[in-house]
Coordinates of C-alpha atoms in Angstrom, one line a residue:
M233 CA -34.0 75.6 14.9
K234 CA -30.6 76.1 12.5
S235 CA -29.5 79.3 11.9
L236 CA -28.8 80.5 8.7
K237 CA -25.0 80.5 7.6
L238 CA -23.7 83.9 6.4
S239 CA -22.5 82.0 3.2
V240 CA -26.0 81.0 2.4
I241 CA -27.1 84.2 2.7
L242 CA -24.3 85.8 0.7
A243 CA -25.3 82.9 -2.0
A244 CA -29.0 83.9 -2.2
T245 CA -28.2 87.8 -2.3
A246 CA -25.8 86.8 -5.3
M247 CA -28.4 85.0 -7.2
L248 CA -30.9 87.8 -6.8
A249 CA -28.5 90.2 -8.2
A250 CA -27.6 87.9 -11.2
C251 CA -31.5 87.5 -11.7
S252 CA -32.3 91.1 -11.7
T253 CA -32.0 93.1 -14.8
P254 CA -29.5 95.8 -15.0
S255 CA -31.1 99.2 -15.6
N256 CA -29.0 99.8 -19.0
V257 CA -30.7 96.9 -20.3
I258 CA -34.0 98.0 -22.3
K259 CA -36.4 95.6 -22.9
G260 CA -39.3 95.9 -25.5
V261 CA -42.4 93.7 -26.9
I262 CA -43.4 94.0 -30.5
S263 CA -46.7 92.0 -31.3
D264 CA -47.8 91.2 -34.5
S265 CA -44.6 92.1 -36.5
P266 CA -44.0 90.9 -40.1
F267 CA -40.6 92.0 -39.6
E268 CA -37.9 90.0 -37.7
S269 CA -34.7 92.4 -38.2
W270 CA -34.8 95.8 -36.5
I271 CA -32.4 98.5 -36.4
V272 CA -31.6 100.1 -33.0
E273 CA -29.6 103.4 -33.3
Q274 CA -28.6 105.4 -30.1
R275 CA -27.3 108.7 -30.1
L276 CA -26.3 111.0 -27.3
I277 CA -28.4 114.0 -27.0
D278 CA -25.8 116.2 -27.9
G279 CA -25.3 114.2 -31.2
M280 CA -21.6 113.7 -30.6
Q281 CA -21.5 110.0 -30.6
Q282 CA -24.0 107.2 -32.0
S283 CA -24.0 103.4 -32.2
T284 CA -26.2 101.6 -34.6
D285 CA -27.2 97.9 -34.0
T286 CA -29.5 95.4 -36.0
L287 CA -31.1 93.0 -34.0
T288 CA -33.6 90.0 -34.6
L289 CA -36.8 89.9 -32.7
K290 CA -37.5 86.7 -30.9
S291 CA -40.9 85.8 -30.0
G292 CA -42.1 89.2 -30.3
K293 CA -39.2 90.4 -27.9
I294 CA -36.2 92.6 -28.2
E295 CA -33.7 93.3 -25.9
F296 CA -30.6 95.8 -25.7
E297 CA -28.0 97.5 -23.7
A298 CA -27.9 101.3 -23.4
K299 CA -24.4 101.9 -25.1
F300 CA -23.7 105.5 -23.4
D301 CA -23.4 106.3 -19.5
A302 CA -25.2 109.5 -20.5
P303 CA -28.7 110.8 -21.7
T304 CA -29.4 108.8 -25.0
L305 CA -31.7 109.2 -27.8
I306 CA -32.9 105.8 -28.9
Y307 CA -34.7 105.2 -32.2
I308 CA -36.1 101.8 -33.2
D309 CA -37.2 100.9 -36.7
P310 CA -37.9 97.7 -38.8
V311 CA -35.4 96.6 -41.3
T312 CA -37.5 96.9 -44.7
N313 CA -37.6 98.4 -48.1
V314 CA -41.1 99.6 -47.8
N315 CA -42.5 102.8 -46.5
T316 CA -43.5 102.5 -42.9
S317 CA -44.9 105.2 -40.6
M318 CA -43.1 106.5 -37.0
G319 CA -40.5 104.2 -35.5
I320 CA -40.3 104.0 -31.7
T321 CA -38.4 106.8 -29.8
L322 CA -37.2 106.2 -26.7
V323 CA -34.9 108.5 -24.0
Y324 CA -32.7 106.8 -22.0
E325 CA -31.0 108.4 -18.6
P326 CA -28.7 106.3 -16.7
G327 CA -30.1 104.6 -13.6
Q328 CA -33.6 104.7 -15.0
K329 CA -35.1 101.3 -15.7
I330 CA -36.6 101.6 -19.4
S331 CA -39.1 99.1 -21.1
F332 CA -41.6 99.7 -24.0
K333 CA -44.3 97.8 -25.7
A334 CA -45.8 98.2 -29.1
Q335 CA -48.2 96.5 -31.8
M336 CA -47.9 96.4 -35.5
E337 CA -50.8 96.7 -37.7
D338 CA -49.5 95.3 -41.2
R339 CA -46.3 97.4 -41.7
H340 CA -47.2 100.2 -39.2
I341 CA -46.3 100.4 -35.5
V342 CA -49.0 101.3 -33.3
N343 CA -50.1 101.7 -29.5
V344 CA -46.6 102.5 -28.5
E345 CA -46.3 102.4 -24.7
A346 CA -43.1 103.0 -23.0
V347 CA -42.7 103.4 -19.1
G348 CA -39.9 104.3 -16.7
S349 CA -39.9 108.2 -17.1
A350 CA -42.4 110.8 -17.7
V351 CA -40.8 111.8 -21.0
N352 CA -41.0 108.3 -22.2
E353 CA -44.7 108.2 -21.2
D354 CA -45.7 111.6 -22.7
Y355 CA -43.9 111.0 -26.0
S356 CA -45.5 107.4 -26.4
R357 CA -49.1 109.2 -26.1
I358 CA -47.8 111.9 -28.7
H359 CA -46.5 109.2 -30.9
N360 CA -49.9 107.5 -30.9
E361 CA -51.8 110.3 -31.9
I362 CA -49.4 111.8 -34.7
N363 CA -48.8 108.4 -36.0
K364 CA -52.4 108.2 -37.3
D365 CA -51.7 111.0 -39.7
Y366 CA -48.2 109.6 -40.6
I367 CA -50.1 106.2 -41.6
A368 CA -52.6 108.2 -43.9
I369 CA -49.6 110.1 -45.4
V370 CA -47.5 106.8 -46.2
K371 CA -50.8 105.3 -47.7
L372 CA -51.3 108.3 -50.0
I373 CA -47.2 108.3 -50.9
D374 CA -47.9 104.4 -51.8
E375 CA -50.8 105.3 -54.1
T376 CA -49.2 108.3 -55.5
N377 CA -45.9 105.9 -56.5
K378 CA -48.1 103.9 -58.5
L379 CA -49.4 106.7 -60.7
P380 CA -47.7 108.1 -63.8
E381 CA -45.4 111.2 -63.1
D382 CA -47.7 113.4 -65.0
Q383 CA -50.7 112.2 -62.7
R384 CA -48.9 113.0 -59.6
E385 CA -49.7 116.7 -58.8
E386 CA -52.7 116.6 -57.0
S387 CA -51.5 113.6 -54.5
I388 CA -48.2 115.5 -53.8
K389 CA -50.2 118.7 -52.9
K390 CA -52.5 116.5 -50.4
I391 CA -49.3 114.9 -49.0
N392 CA -47.5 118.1 -48.3
Q393 CA -51.1 119.6 -46.9
M394 CA -51.3 116.5 -44.5
S395 CA -47.3 116.9 -43.6
A396 CA -48.0 120.7 -42.7
R397 CA -50.7 119.6 -40.4
V398 CA -48.6 117.2 -38.4
H399 CA -46.1 119.9 -38.0
S400 CA -48.9 122.2 -36.7
K401 CA -50.1 119.6 -34.3
K402 CA -46.3 119.2 -32.8
M403 CA -46.2 123.2 -32.5
Q404 CA -49.4 123.4 -30.8
F405 CA -48.5 120.7 -28.3
I406 CA -45.3 122.6 -27.6
K407 CA -47.3 125.7 -26.8
N408 CA -49.7 124.2 -24.7
N409 CA -47.0 122.1 -22.5
T410 CA -44.1 124.7 -22.3
D411 CA -43.1 123.1 -18.9
K412 CA -42.6 119.5 -20.0
E413 CA -39.3 118.0 -21.4
V414 CA -41.0 116.1 -24.1
S415 CA -41.8 119.4 -25.7
A416 CA -38.0 120.1 -26.2
L417 CA -37.6 116.5 -27.7
L418 CA -40.5 117.4 -30.5
L419 CA -38.4 120.6 -31.2
K420 CA -36.0 118.3 -33.0
S421 CA -38.7 117.1 -35.3
L422 CA -39.8 120.5 -36.4
Y423 CA -38.7 121.0 -40.0
S424 CA -38.9 124.7 -40.1
P425 CA -35.9 126.3 -38.4
E426 CA -38.1 129.5 -37.7
D427 CA -40.6 127.7 -36.1
M428 CA -38.0 125.9 -34.1
V429 CA -36.6 128.9 -32.7
A430 CA -40.0 130.3 -32.3
C431 CA -41.1 127.4 -30.0
A432 CA -38.1 127.0 -28.1
D433 CA -38.3 130.6 -27.1
L434 CA -41.6 129.5 -25.3
L435 CA -40.2 126.7 -23.1
S436 CA -39.7 127.1 -19.6
D437 CA -36.2 127.4 -17.7
N438 CA -36.7 123.8 -16.3
V439 CA -37.2 122.3 -19.7
R440 CA -33.9 124.4 -21.1
N441 CA -31.7 123.0 -17.9
S442 CA -32.8 119.8 -18.4
I443 CA -31.1 116.7 -20.2
F444 CA -32.4 118.2 -23.6
K445 CA -30.0 121.4 -23.2
P446 CA -27.8 120.5 -26.0
I447 CA -31.0 120.7 -28.3
F448 CA -31.5 124.4 -27.0
D449 CA -27.7 124.8 -28.1
Q450 CA -28.5 123.6 -31.5
V451 CA -31.5 126.1 -31.7
E452 CA -29.3 129.0 -30.7
K453 CA -27.1 127.7 -33.8
K454 CA -30.3 127.6 -36.0
R455 CA -31.3 131.2 -34.7
K456 CA -27.8 132.6 -35.9
E457 CA -28.0 131.1 -39.0
L458 CA -31.4 132.4 -39.8
A459 CA -29.8 135.9 -38.9
T460 CA -27.2 135.2 -41.7
V461 CA -29.2 133.8 -44.6
K462 CA -31.1 136.5 -45.9
V463 CA -31.4 138.4 -49.1
G464 CA -28.6 140.9 -49.1
Q465 CA -26.3 138.8 -46.7
E466 CA -23.2 137.2 -48.1
A467 CA -23.8 133.6 -49.3
P468 CA -22.4 131.0 -46.8
D469 CA -19.5 129.3 -48.3
F470 CA -19.1 125.5 -48.7
K471 CA -16.9 122.9 -50.7
L472 CA -18.1 119.7 -52.1
K473 CA -16.9 117.2 -54.9
T474 CA -17.9 117.8 -58.5
T475 CA -19.0 114.8 -60.9
A476 CA -15.2 115.0 -61.9
G477 CA -14.1 114.3 -58.4
K478 CA -12.6 117.8 -57.8
E479 CA -13.3 119.9 -54.7
L480 CA -15.4 123.1 -55.7
K481 CA -16.1 125.9 -53.3
L482 CA -19.5 128.3 -53.8
S483 CA -16.8 131.1 -53.8
D484 CA -14.9 129.8 -56.5
L485 CA -17.7 130.9 -58.8
R486 CA -17.4 134.8 -57.9
G487 CA -17.9 137.0 -60.7
K488 CA -21.0 135.5 -62.4
W489 CA -24.6 135.1 -61.2
V490 CA -25.0 131.5 -59.6
I491 CA -28.1 129.7 -58.9
V492 CA -27.4 127.1 -56.4
D493 CA -30.2 124.6 -57.0
F494 CA -31.0 122.2 -54.2
W495 CA -32.5 118.7 -55.8
G496 CA -32.8 115.2 -55.8
S497 CA -33.5 112.4 -58.0
W498 CA -36.5 111.3 -55.9
C499 CA -38.0 115.0 -56.1
S500 CA -40.6 114.7 -59.1
W501 CA -40.8 118.8 -59.1
C502 CA -37.0 119.1 -59.4
V503 CA -36.8 116.8 -62.2
K504 CA -39.9 118.4 -63.9
D505 CA -37.9 121.7 -63.6
F506 CA -34.7 120.5 -65.9
P507 CA -36.1 121.2 -69.1
A508 CA -36.8 124.9 -68.5
M509 CA -33.2 125.3 -66.6
K510 CA -31.3 123.6 -69.4
K511 CA -32.9 126.3 -71.9
F512 CA -32.3 129.0 -69.7
Y513 CA -28.6 127.7 -69.0
A514 CA -28.0 127.4 -72.8
A515 CA -28.9 130.9 -73.5
N516 CA -27.2 132.6 -70.3
K517 CA -24.3 130.4 -69.3
K518 CA -21.8 133.3 -70.0
K519 CA -23.5 135.4 -67.7
V520 CA -25.1 132.7 -65.2
E521 CA -23.4 129.7 -63.7
I522 CA -26.0 127.0 -62.4
L523 CA -24.7 124.9 -59.2
G524 CA -26.5 122.0 -58.7
V525 CA -26.6 120.5 -55.2
N526 CA -27.6 117.0 -54.8
H527 CA -29.4 115.9 -51.6
N528 CA -30.4 112.5 -50.1
D529 CA -29.2 110.2 -53.1
T530 CA -26.3 107.8 -53.0
Y531 CA -23.4 108.8 -54.8
D532 CA -24.1 106.3 -57.6
R533 CA -27.7 107.6 -57.9
W534 CA -26.5 111.1 -58.2
R535 CA -24.2 110.3 -60.8
A536 CA -26.7 108.3 -62.8
A537 CA -29.5 111.1 -62.5
V538 CA -27.0 113.7 -63.8
S539 CA -26.4 111.7 -66.8
Q540 CA -29.9 110.4 -67.4
N541 CA -31.1 114.1 -67.0
G542 CA -28.3 115.7 -69.1
L543 CA -27.2 118.1 -66.7
T544 CA -24.7 120.1 -68.4
W545 CA -23.8 122.7 -65.5
I546 CA -21.6 122.4 -62.3
N547 CA -23.2 119.5 -60.1
V548 CA -21.6 118.6 -56.7
H549 CA -22.8 115.6 -54.2
N550 CA -23.8 116.4 -50.5
P551 CA -22.8 113.1 -48.6
E552 CA -25.3 112.3 -45.9
A553 CA -22.1 112.4 -43.4
N554 CA -21.1 115.9 -44.2
S555 CA -20.7 118.2 -41.3
D556 CA -23.0 121.0 -40.5
D557 CA -20.4 123.5 -40.9
N558 CA -20.1 122.4 -44.6
D559 CA -23.6 121.2 -45.2
P560 CA -25.3 123.8 -47.7
V561 CA -28.7 122.3 -46.8
V562 CA -28.3 123.0 -43.2
L563 CA -26.2 126.6 -43.9
Y564 CA -29.1 127.6 -46.2
N565 CA -32.0 126.3 -43.8
V566 CA -33.5 124.3 -47.0
R567 CA -36.8 123.1 -45.8
G568 CA -38.4 122.1 -49.4
F569 CA -37.2 120.9 -52.7
P570 CA -36.3 122.3 -55.2
T571 CA -35.0 125.4 -53.6
K572 CA -33.1 128.1 -55.4
I573 CA -30.6 130.5 -53.9
V574 CA -29.5 133.2 -56.4
V575 CA -26.1 134.6 -55.6
D576 CA -24.9 137.8 -57.3
P577 CA -21.3 138.3 -58.8
E578 CA -20.2 139.8 -55.6
G579 CA -21.1 136.8 -53.6
K580 CA -24.4 138.3 -51.6
I581 CA -27.8 136.5 -51.5
F582 CA -30.0 137.8 -54.1
E583 CA -33.1 135.8 -53.8
I584 CA -34.1 132.5 -52.2
A585 CA -37.1 130.5 -54.2
V586 CA -38.7 127.6 -52.8
G587 CA -40.7 125.2 -55.0
Y588 CA -41.4 124.8 -58.4
K589 CA -42.8 127.6 -60.7
E590 CA -43.9 127.9 -64.2
G591 CA -41.9 130.8 -66.0
Y592 CA -39.5 131.2 -63.0
Y593 CA -36.3 131.8 -65.1
D594 CA -37.8 134.4 -67.6
E595 CA -38.8 136.1 -64.8
L596 CA -35.2 136.0 -63.1
M597 CA -33.4 137.2 -66.0
K598 CA -35.5 140.6 -65.8
R599 CA -34.6 141.1 -62.6
I600 CA -30.8 140.1 -63.0
K601 CA -30.3 142.4 -66.2

């Protein structure tokens, strides 16, 4: 019997190494997808670096490399101009071999199953449960968009109620799973800073000292913001560009009452409030200034909305890439639109009003006279 030569053994070993998949390559199967192009966004957990790629689904399969040699959040969504439900979320840690599979029903991702780590397996189960609610919300949004604007009120109320139920489900899961790392991941998706802080305080030291520690650093920042954004406190300053292209700071308006109005062209309640706001401004602009802070609109859409709605007060655009230290939506913990922050002539917060309210400006004038 001939003995194996060392060169043959080394060659065979090299072939096996070449055929194995490196741990930083993530493979997935998405069956029954009507979409070929998918966006893969990778973001370090501390948010300091991110990368975005558009990939093509080939025979229902997708494959890509983890870009960072550090714990990373990965978000996978179809490229489409229609509303879809939740995308696929993965957590990558160097050395862990992560893979996933999912199905699509119509345009919605269902039955996600990720393997390779406990946090991915846990999150897939939560995704599948909560996503049922998201699909129902998306369907109702589609139906609402087909209605005339003056017939949308009841549907919008229902959408808000459904969204609140999803929020409550996430909070309940966190409260019931205080020693699971996936609970830290859910913290990021809570839209209420107060709830985020409260839930973070429940989580164990093991979770706090896990790869998700940067999330708790962000929570502490939220805690400090909540302590400062209160009636009677000095209004946090920020600087944005007006429709004339000039930089304006909130503090530049000291000496007048200022209503900081957070709005977007996509927000029907914001637009509904404009006629009463215009009437109020015309009667009181010697004493009161309005600073419209646009959010979640492109620059061109913002300019068009200011013009189309005849907004004669100061308007500034809040770009998506704005830093947290200068983003008024972050600084003021804005959670709903419209939100109005009333600032007195000395620069202190006088009132925080969330949502649309009939007769709001008449009541306000009685309080600030």
